[in-house]
């Protein structure tokens, strides 16, 4: 029975009780009716019942103790979990507190930097909330000719001329999509100083913070000098356009005045070329031919001056035509020969033989070559000037 109780198992206990009863039956044999064996059987049965009762009680106690231990472990785990959650919450609260403190410090630093920047800028900066001025920088007080303390508490629309109050109210008090994205809204109005004077102003509004709360900032720019400069530029532009028109008119008139006597020079040169009857000699004929060539070139330049309107409009037309370069170089050389002789310079020309005509604007190409060769003659102190034409095989 003690062995059965040791195992704490009903199955093993039943086996032990069955073994004991079997041993009693075998031991009693034919003496079952003997009073001693009967008494012994009763004692065995009572002991078995008592031991079974003790076994059941012990099993219940052990089971209850195991449940209590399990509950205790569960409560301990829950307590440890609660402690961990409490610690995490404490750490998170501490981190949130530090973040909040850091955010407050950053906001204060940002406001301080913004205030210093506002005080250092050359533009007026005014803080306001619900249409009432909260603060302003010294430049704003200079622009509106009033102290900052007098501005505080006044309506923001006091800074705008009455006829522009409606437009300014829509910008300063209304909501705009640009404010939500951080973009500044700008408006040109007539600003009003506290002494009643008006001035052209440009307003820019952005959302901001003031002492940790939402507010707005309006940046005021006095654009008086800018408007004055624009007027001066506009006046200068008008004067320049008038001068340009006067110049064009003068050139046109002078071109007509020059063309009339020049036509006479060319005409008389042609008459002398046709009717000199050989009394001028070769040199005189050459002089007449040069007078005629230079006159025609000068007349072509005057025609260009008459086209000054086309030049101003950037619509100069180029006439593409075959140009005999040998003849062109010869004409330029003849026109510069007298000038080169006066400076003691030798003027030479070098043109490849049997050169095909070039395709260009003959009059303007001649003017280009004449300008280049004329500069060469003018700025060459001694020696000579050569007009050389070089051609590639292609």
Tab-separated table of C-alpha atoms in Angstrom:
chain	number	residue	atom	x	y	z
A	1	UNK	CA	0.000	0.000	0.000
A	2	UNK	CA	2.854	2.331	0.804
A	3	UNK	CA	4.350	1.509	-2.613
A	4	UNK	CA	1.004	2.333	-4.282
A	5	UNK	CA	0.850	5.621	-2.416
A	6	UNK	CA	4.401	6.419	-3.531
A	7	UNK	CA	3.487	6.255	-7.206
A	8	UNK	CA	0.427	8.501	-6.780
A	9	UNK	CA	-1.234	6.649	-9.596
A	10	UNK	CA	-4.674	5.060	-9.329
A	11	UNK	CA	-3.809	2.339	-11.801
A	12	UNK	CA	-0.713	1.215	-9.898
A	13	UNK	CA	-2.589	1.469	-6.633
A	14	UNK	CA	-5.344	-0.808	-7.966
A	15	UNK	CA	-2.683	-3.347	-9.037
A	16	UNK	CA	-1.117	-3.292	-5.544
A	17	UNK	CA	-4.517	-3.741	-3.823
A	18	UNK	CA	-5.353	-6.626	-6.174
A	19	UNK	CA	-1.960	-8.241	-5.403
A	20	UNK	CA	-2.534	-7.927	-1.623
A	21	UNK	CA	-6.006	-9.424	-1.821
A	22	UNK	CA	-4.692	-12.230	-4.000
A	23	UNK	CA	-1.930	-12.910	-1.464
A	24	UNK	CA	-4.564	-13.030	1.311
A	25	UNK	CA	-6.667	-15.528	-0.619
A	26	UNK	CA	-3.632	-17.726	-1.267
A	27	UNK	CA	-2.451	-17.469	2.321
A	28	UNK	CA	-5.828	-18.232	3.854
A	29	UNK	CA	-6.481	-21.217	1.612
A	30	UNK	CA	-8.980	-23.445	3.352
A	31	UNK	CA	-8.831	-21.329	6.487
A	32	UNK	CA	-10.868	-18.503	5.016
A	33	UNK	CA	-13.547	-18.925	7.609
A	34	UNK	CA	-10.956	-18.733	10.372
A	35	UNK	CA	-11.696	-15.629	12.509
A	36	UNK	CA	-8.052	-14.508	12.402
A	37	UNK	CA	-7.954	-14.577	8.616
A	38	UNK	CA	-11.327	-12.839	8.437
A	39	UNK	CA	-10.160	-10.148	10.831
A	40	UNK	CA	-6.991	-9.781	8.786
A	41	UNK	CA	-9.092	-9.402	5.596
A	42	UNK	CA	-11.210	-6.681	7.204
A	43	UNK	CA	-8.073	-4.841	8.294
A	44	UNK	CA	-6.660	-5.121	4.756
A	45	UNK	CA	-9.869	-3.745	3.220
A	46	UNK	CA	-10.052	-0.854	5.700
A	47	UNK	CA	-6.372	-0.085	5.119
A	48	UNK	CA	-6.899	-0.165	1.358
A	49	UNK	CA	-9.884	2.207	1.606
A	50	UNK	CA	-7.990	4.532	3.918
A	51	UNK	CA	-4.910	4.450	1.724
A	52	UNK	CA	-7.062	5.068	-1.354
A	53	UNK	CA	-8.650	8.042	0.371
A	54	UNK	CA	-5.179	9.363	1.305
A	55	UNK	CA	-4.086	8.776	-2.299
A	56	UNK	CA	-7.023	10.708	-3.717
A	57	UNK	CA	-6.495	13.557	-1.240
A	58	UNK	CA	-2.775	13.707	-2.008
A	59	UNK	CA	-3.435	13.661	-5.745
A	60	UNK	CA	-5.913	16.497	-5.384
A	61	UNK	CA	-3.471	18.435	-3.228
A	62	UNK	CA	-0.645	17.885	-5.702
A	63	UNK	CA	-2.907	18.860	-8.594
A	64	UNK	CA	-4.069	21.972	-6.731
A	65	UNK	CA	-0.467	22.861	-5.900
A	66	UNK	CA	0.525	22.363	-9.548
A	67	UNK	CA	-2.339	24.619	-10.678
A	68	UNK	CA	-1.276	27.173	-8.112
A	69	UNK	CA	2.320	26.962	-9.323
A	70	UNK	CA	1.113	27.287	-12.920
A	71	UNK	CA	-1.040	30.277	-12.004
A	72	UNK	CA	1.877	31.729	-10.098
A	73	UNK	CA	4.130	31.310	-13.120
A	74	UNK	CA	1.469	32.883	-15.355
A	75	UNK	CA	1.060	35.775	-12.928
A	76	UNK	CA	4.823	36.141	-12.748
A	77	UNK	CA	5.081	36.171	-16.538
A	78	UNK	CA	2.218	38.685	-16.749
A	79	UNK	CA	3.857	40.776	-14.052
A	80	UNK	CA	7.182	40.676	-15.880
A	81	UNK	CA	5.413	41.567	-19.141
A	82	UNK	CA	3.587	44.397	-17.392
A	83	UNK	CA	6.882	45.568	-15.939
A	84	UNK	CA	8.489	45.414	-19.397
A	85	UNK	CA	5.590	47.332	-20.912
A	86	UNK	CA	5.769	49.846	-18.091
A	87	UNK	CA	9.521	50.246	-18.647
A	88	UNK	CA	9.059	50.615	-22.395
A	89	UNK	CA	6.273	53.112	-21.835
A	90	UNK	CA	8.525	54.985	-19.420
A	91	UNK	CA	11.374	54.983	-21.931
A	92	UNK	CA	9.039	56.020	-24.744
A	93	UNK	CA	7.596	58.744	-22.552
A	94	UNK	CA	11.111	59.876	-21.706
A	95	UNK	CA	12.064	59.884	-25.407
A	96	UNK	CA	8.840	61.730	-26.277
A	97	UNK	CA	9.555	64.252	-23.542
A	98	UNK	CA	13.095	64.776	-24.820
A	99	UNK	CA	11.786	65.063	-28.403
A	100	UNK	CA	9.181	67.574	-27.274
A	101	UNK	CA	11.813	69.548	-25.378
A	102	UNK	CA	14.118	69.418	-28.403
A	103	UNK	CA	11.255	70.481	-30.694
A	104	UNK	CA	10.466	73.374	-28.356
A	105	UNK	CA	14.125	74.380	-28.345
A	106	UNK	CA	14.286	74.117	-32.141
A	107	UNK	CA	11.117	76.167	-32.513
A	108	UNK	CA	12.528	78.805	-30.186
A	109	UNK	CA	15.842	78.789	-32.027
A	110	UNK	CA	14.019	78.987	-35.362
A	111	UNK	CA	11.903	81.877	-34.123
A	112	UNK	CA	15.016	83.568	-32.780
A	113	UNK	CA	16.864	83.107	-36.078
A	114	UNK	CA	13.829	84.347	-37.986
A	115	UNK	CA	13.575	87.351	-35.679
A	116	UNK	CA	17.257	88.179	-36.127
A	117	UNK	CA	16.913	87.763	-39.871
A	118	UNK	CA	13.820	89.975	-39.865
A	119	UNK	CA	15.670	92.612	-37.880
A	120	UNK	CA	18.687	92.467	-40.200
A	121	UNK	CA	16.775	92.565	-43.496
A	122	UNK	CA	16.233	95.717	-45.508
A	123	UNK	CA	12.546	94.925	-45.947
A	124	UNK	CA	9.733	95.472	-43.512
A	125	UNK	CA	8.538	92.345	-41.700
A	126	UNK	CA	5.233	92.365	-39.787
A	127	UNK	CA	3.816	89.457	-37.729
A	128	UNK	CA	0.038	89.331	-37.373
A	129	UNK	CA	-2.724	86.965	-36.340
A	130	UNK	CA	-6.487	87.288	-36.922
A	131	UNK	CA	-5.897	90.582	-38.700
A	132	UNK	CA	-4.064	92.159	-35.716
A	133	UNK	CA	-0.392	93.149	-35.719
A	134	UNK	CA	1.708	91.196	-33.205
A	135	UNK	CA	5.211	92.466	-33.885
A	136	UNK	CA	7.396	94.095	-36.532
A	137	UNK	CA	11.051	94.642	-37.289
A	138	UNK	CA	12.802	98.041	-37.176
A	139	UNK	CA	12.726	98.374	-40.964
A	140	UNK	CA	8.918	98.187	-40.930
A	141	UNK	CA	8.791	100.993	-38.384
A	142	UNK	CA	11.048	103.059	-40.679
A	143	UNK	CA	8.893	102.382	-43.705
A	144	UNK	CA	5.637	103.290	-41.968
A	145	UNK	CA	7.257	106.049	-39.827
A	146	UNK	CA	5.942	104.784	-36.516
A	147	UNK	CA	7.354	102.881	-33.534
A	148	UNK	CA	6.840	99.137	-33.266
A	149	UNK	CA	4.916	99.473	-29.977
A	150	UNK	CA	2.393	101.768	-31.676
A	151	UNK	CA	1.885	99.264	-34.475
A	152	UNK	CA	1.167	96.314	-32.151
A	153	UNK	CA	-2.560	95.672	-31.868
A	154	UNK	CA	-3.548	97.750	-34.899
A	155	UNK	CA	-5.384	96.132	-37.851
A	156	UNK	CA	-3.044	94.891	-40.540
A	157	UNK	CA	-5.140	96.675	-43.180
A	158	UNK	CA	-4.065	100.024	-41.676
A	159	UNK	CA	-0.837	99.570	-43.621
A	160	UNK	CA	-2.662	99.722	-46.974
A	161	UNK	CA	-4.351	102.607	-48.756
A	162	UNK	CA	-8.165	102.486	-48.401
A	163	UNK	CA	-8.764	102.033	-52.132
A	164	UNK	CA	-6.591	98.914	-52.093
A	165	UNK	CA	-7.978	97.500	-48.831
A	166	UNK	CA	-10.271	94.975	-50.554
A	167	UNK	CA	-7.469	93.453	-52.615
A	168	UNK	CA	-5.098	93.458	-49.669
A	169	UNK	CA	-7.736	91.882	-47.401
A	170	UNK	CA	-8.074	88.942	-49.797
A	171	UNK	CA	-4.309	88.398	-49.628
A	172	UNK	CA	-3.654	89.143	-45.964
A	173	UNK	CA	-6.697	87.512	-44.371
A	174	UNK	CA	-8.003	85.036	-46.977
A	175	UNK	CA	-6.700	81.563	-47.669
A	176	UNK	CA	-4.593	80.776	-50.705
A	177	UNK	CA	-3.279	77.460	-52.035
A	178	UNK	CA	0.197	78.930	-52.125
A	179	UNK	CA	0.226	79.491	-48.366
A	180	UNK	CA	-0.379	75.803	-47.738
A	181	UNK	CA	2.621	74.842	-49.877
A	182	UNK	CA	4.891	77.463	-48.326
A	183	UNK	CA	4.971	79.689	-51.413
A	184	UNK	CA	4.696	83.399	-50.843
A	185	UNK	CA	1.758	85.327	-52.314
A	186	UNK	CA	2.753	88.731	-53.712
A	187	UNK	CA	0.653	91.814	-54.400
A	188	UNK	CA	1.465	95.378	-55.468
A	189	UNK	CA	-0.580	97.997	-53.639
A	190	UNK	CA	-0.366	101.545	-52.328
A	191	UNK	CA	1.082	101.448	-48.817
A	192	UNK	CA	-0.070	103.984	-46.226
A	193	UNK	CA	2.241	105.427	-43.615
A	194	UNK	CA	1.012	106.477	-40.208
A	195	UNK	CA	1.530	110.127	-41.162
A	196	UNK	CA	-0.913	109.648	-44.058
A	197	UNK	CA	1.657	109.470	-46.851
A	198	UNK	CA	1.267	106.891	-49.631
A	199	UNK	CA	4.001	104.941	-51.362
A	200	UNK	CA	4.145	102.056	-53.880
A	201	UNK	CA	4.573	98.814	-51.947
A	202	UNK	CA	4.923	95.130	-52.676
A	203	UNK	CA	3.453	92.687	-50.148
A	204	UNK	CA	4.437	89.032	-49.723
A	205	UNK	CA	2.585	86.803	-47.235
A	206	UNK	CA	3.629	83.421	-45.791
A	207	UNK	CA	2.365	81.291	-42.909
A	208	UNK	CA	4.693	81.095	-39.911
A	209	UNK	CA	4.840	80.743	-36.107
A	210	UNK	CA	4.968	83.425	-33.477
A	211	UNK	CA	5.729	82.433	-29.871
A	212	UNK	CA	4.922	78.827	-30.724
A	213	UNK	CA	1.501	79.567	-32.243
A	214	UNK	CA	0.329	79.886	-35.827
A	215	UNK	CA	0.621	83.331	-37.334
A	216	UNK	CA	1.327	85.056	-40.619
A	217	UNK	CA	4.199	87.176	-41.819
A	218	UNK	CA	3.844	89.957	-44.366
A	219	UNK	CA	7.015	91.284	-45.980
A	220	UNK	CA	6.671	94.907	-47.099
A	221	UNK	CA	8.952	96.321	-49.785
A	222	UNK	CA	9.069	100.023	-50.561
A	223	UNK	CA	9.429	100.009	-54.357
A	224	UNK	CA	9.499	103.802	-54.768
A	225	UNK	CA	13.058	103.787	-56.115
A	226	UNK	CA	12.281	100.829	-58.342
A	227	UNK	CA	9.248	102.566	-59.840
A	228	UNK	CA	11.279	105.745	-60.294
A	229	UNK	CA	14.013	103.759	-62.044
A	230	UNK	CA	11.420	102.089	-64.277
A	231	UNK	CA	10.012	105.490	-65.221
A	232	UNK	CA	13.513	106.767	-65.972
A	233	UNK	CA	14.260	103.711	-68.079
A	234	UNK	CA	10.960	104.080	-69.893
A	235	UNK	CA	11.677	107.764	-70.525
A	236	UNK	CA	15.216	106.926	-71.688
A	237	UNK	CA	13.841	104.256	-73.997
A	238	UNK	CA	11.344	106.695	-75.472
A	239	UNK	CA	14.107	109.258	-75.959
A	240	UNK	CA	16.342	106.620	-77.554
A	241	UNK	CA	13.564	105.594	-79.912
A	242	UNK	CA	12.940	109.241	-80.775
A	243	UNK	CA	16.669	109.783	-81.358
A	244	UNK	CA	16.765	106.669	-83.515
A	245	UNK	CA	13.870	107.929	-85.582
A	246	UNK	CA	15.540	111.317	-85.869
A	247	UNK	CA	18.810	109.654	-86.896
A	248	UNK	CA	17.041	107.561	-89.509
A	249	UNK	CA	15.264	110.625	-90.840
A	250	UNK	CA	18.541	112.583	-90.880
A	251	UNK	CA	20.380	109.805	-92.698
A	252	UNK	CA	17.598	109.462	-95.226
A	253	UNK	CA	17.564	113.214	-95.873
A	254	UNK	CA	21.359	113.386	-96.078
A	255	UNK	CA	21.409	110.388	-98.402
A	256	UNK	CA	19.049	112.162	-100.764
A	257	UNK	CA	21.128	115.352	-100.494
A	258	UNK	CA	24.330	113.416	-101.249
A	259	UNK	CA	22.883	111.363	-104.066
A	260	UNK	CA	21.826	114.408	-106.095
A	261	UNK	CA	25.323	115.958	-106.529
A	262	UNK	CA	26.905	112.504	-106.786
A	263	UNK	CA	24.669	111.649	-109.733
A	264	UNK	CA	25.851	114.853	-111.328
A	265	UNK	CA	29.513	113.881	-110.780
A	266	UNK	CA	28.936	110.432	-112.291
A	267	UNK	CA	26.939	111.902	-115.164
A	268	UNK	CA	29.581	114.529	-116.052
A	269	UNK	CA	32.296	111.855	-115.791
A	270	UNK	CA	30.358	109.730	-118.302
A	271	UNK	CA	29.963	112.756	-120.637
A	272	UNK	CA	33.699	113.489	-120.483
A	273	UNK	CA	34.494	109.801	-121.099
A	274	UNK	CA	32.364	109.830	-124.248
A	275	UNK	CA	33.207	113.310	-125.631
A	276	UNK	CA	36.811	114.035	-124.674
A	277	UNK	CA	37.938	113.663	-128.356
A	278	UNK	CA	41.306	112.342	-127.266
A	279	UNK	CA	42.477	115.654	-125.735
A	280	UNK	CA	42.615	114.272	-122.154
A	281	UNK	CA	45.308	111.693	-122.763
A	282	UNK	CA	45.533	108.211	-121.240
A	283	UNK	CA	46.130	109.515	-117.705
A	284	UNK	CA	43.111	111.813	-117.867
A	285	UNK	CA	40.914	108.993	-119.159
A	286	UNK	CA	42.151	106.761	-116.307
A	287	UNK	CA	41.302	109.493	-113.801
A	288	UNK	CA	37.823	109.835	-115.254
A	289	UNK	CA	37.304	106.093	-115.093
A	290	UNK	CA	38.385	106.064	-111.452
A	291	UNK	CA	36.078	109.002	-110.679
A	292	UNK	CA	33.239	107.116	-112.289
A	293	UNK	CA	34.027	103.832	-110.404
A	294	UNK	CA	34.408	105.506	-107.019
A	295	UNK	CA	31.286	107.541	-107.609
A	296	UNK	CA	29.275	104.463	-108.426
A	297	UNK	CA	30.620	102.699	-105.325
A	298	UNK	CA	29.765	105.697	-103.177
A	299	UNK	CA	26.314	105.804	-104.751
A	300	UNK	CA	25.854	102.140	-103.823
A	301	UNK	CA	26.765	102.949	-100.211
A	302	UNK	CA	24.236	105.755	-100.203
A	303	UNK	CA	21.624	103.321	-101.462
A	304	UNK	CA	22.491	101.116	-98.444
A	305	UNK	CA	21.984	104.093	-96.158
A	306	UNK	CA	18.576	104.601	-97.699
A	307	UNK	CA	17.820	101.011	-96.703
A	308	UNK	CA	18.578	101.794	-93.044
A	309	UNK	CA	15.067	100.742	-92.085
A	310	UNK	CA	15.786	97.245	-93.394
A	311	UNK	CA	18.977	97.119	-91.391
A	312	UNK	CA	17.178	98.154	-88.200
A	313	UNK	CA	14.542	95.493	-88.819
A	314	UNK	CA	17.305	92.869	-89.409
A	315	UNK	CA	15.899	92.150	-92.854
A	316	UNK	CA	18.896	93.023	-94.993
A	317	UNK	CA	18.712	91.115	-98.267
A	318	UNK	CA	21.797	89.578	-99.865
A	319	UNK	CA	21.884	89.310	-103.658
A	320	UNK	CA	23.706	86.170	-104.819
A	321	UNK	CA	25.331	86.646	-108.208
A	322	UNK	CA	28.546	85.657	-110.047
A	323	UNK	CA	31.479	87.881	-109.056
A	324	UNK	CA	34.706	88.204	-111.070
A	325	UNK	CA	37.282	88.348	-108.258
A	326	UNK	CA	40.088	89.536	-110.543
A	327	UNK	CA	37.989	92.515	-111.618
A	328	UNK	CA	36.890	93.170	-108.028
A	329	UNK	CA	40.483	93.173	-106.731
A	330	UNK	CA	41.517	95.460	-109.574
A	331	UNK	CA	38.769	97.953	-108.743
A	332	UNK	CA	39.723	97.956	-105.044
A	333	UNK	CA	43.403	98.432	-105.934
A	334	UNK	CA	42.567	101.400	-108.164
A	335	UNK	CA	40.464	102.978	-105.414
A	336	UNK	CA	43.329	102.669	-102.871
A	337	UNK	CA	46.236	103.377	-105.196
A	338	UNK	CA	46.367	107.120	-104.548
A	339	UNK	CA	46.139	106.660	-100.786
A	340	UNK	CA	48.931	104.041	-100.826
A	341	UNK	CA	51.146	106.268	-102.995
A	342	UNK	CA	50.782	109.143	-100.522
A	343	UNK	CA	51.997	106.884	-97.672
A	344	UNK	CA	54.885	105.516	-99.743
A	345	UNK	CA	53.471	101.987	-99.864
A	346	UNK	CA	53.533	99.527	-102.721
A	347	UNK	CA	50.076	98.151	-103.512
A	348	UNK	CA	50.043	94.783	-105.285
A	349	UNK	CA	47.413	92.193	-106.243
A	350	UNK	CA	47.707	88.439	-106.674
A	351	UNK	CA	44.832	86.531	-108.289
A	352	UNK	CA	45.089	82.961	-109.665
A	353	UNK	CA	44.596	82.765	-113.446
A	354	UNK	CA	41.453	81.271	-114.958
A	355	UNK	CA	39.601	81.524	-111.650
A	356	UNK	CA	35.910	80.731	-111.812
A	357	UNK	CA	33.549	83.513	-110.674
A	358	UNK	CA	32.541	83.401	-107.016
A	359	UNK	CA	28.872	83.473	-105.997
A	360	UNK	CA	28.294	86.383	-103.589
A	361	UNK	CA	26.753	89.830	-103.208
A	362	UNK	CA	29.196	91.789	-105.357
A	363	UNK	CA	28.561	95.192	-103.823
A	364	UNK	CA	28.904	94.045	-100.231
A	365	UNK	CA	31.862	91.755	-100.926
A	366	UNK	CA	33.600	94.679	-102.570
A	367	UNK	CA	32.884	96.837	-99.521
A	368	UNK	CA	34.323	94.147	-97.205
A	369	UNK	CA	37.541	93.859	-99.232
A	370	UNK	CA	37.775	97.635	-99.484
A	371	UNK	CA	37.446	98.027	-95.719
A	372	UNK	CA	40.091	95.392	-94.986
A	373	UNK	CA	42.533	96.695	-97.581
A	374	UNK	CA	41.905	100.290	-96.507
A	375	UNK	CA	42.782	99.396	-92.892
A	376	UNK	CA	45.921	97.608	-94.125
A	377	UNK	CA	47.028	100.719	-96.022
A	378	UNK	CA	46.151	102.971	-93.084
A	379	UNK	CA	48.033	101.009	-90.423
A	380	UNK	CA	51.072	99.828	-92.427
A	381	UNK	CA	53.972	102.235	-91.690
A	382	UNK	CA	56.283	101.098	-94.542
A	383	UNK	CA	56.688	98.398	-97.172
A	384	UNK	CA	53.613	97.382	-99.094
A	385	UNK	CA	50.135	95.845	-99.047
A	386	UNK	CA	49.158	92.846	-101.161
A	387	UNK	CA	45.626	91.760	-102.027
A	388	UNK	CA	45.936	87.998	-102.500
A	389	UNK	CA	43.134	85.667	-103.619
A	390	UNK	CA	43.656	82.009	-102.698
A	391	UNK	CA	41.417	79.268	-104.115
A	392	UNK	CA	41.093	75.608	-103.199
A	393	UNK	CA	40.834	73.002	-105.929
A	394	UNK	CA	37.220	72.282	-105.049
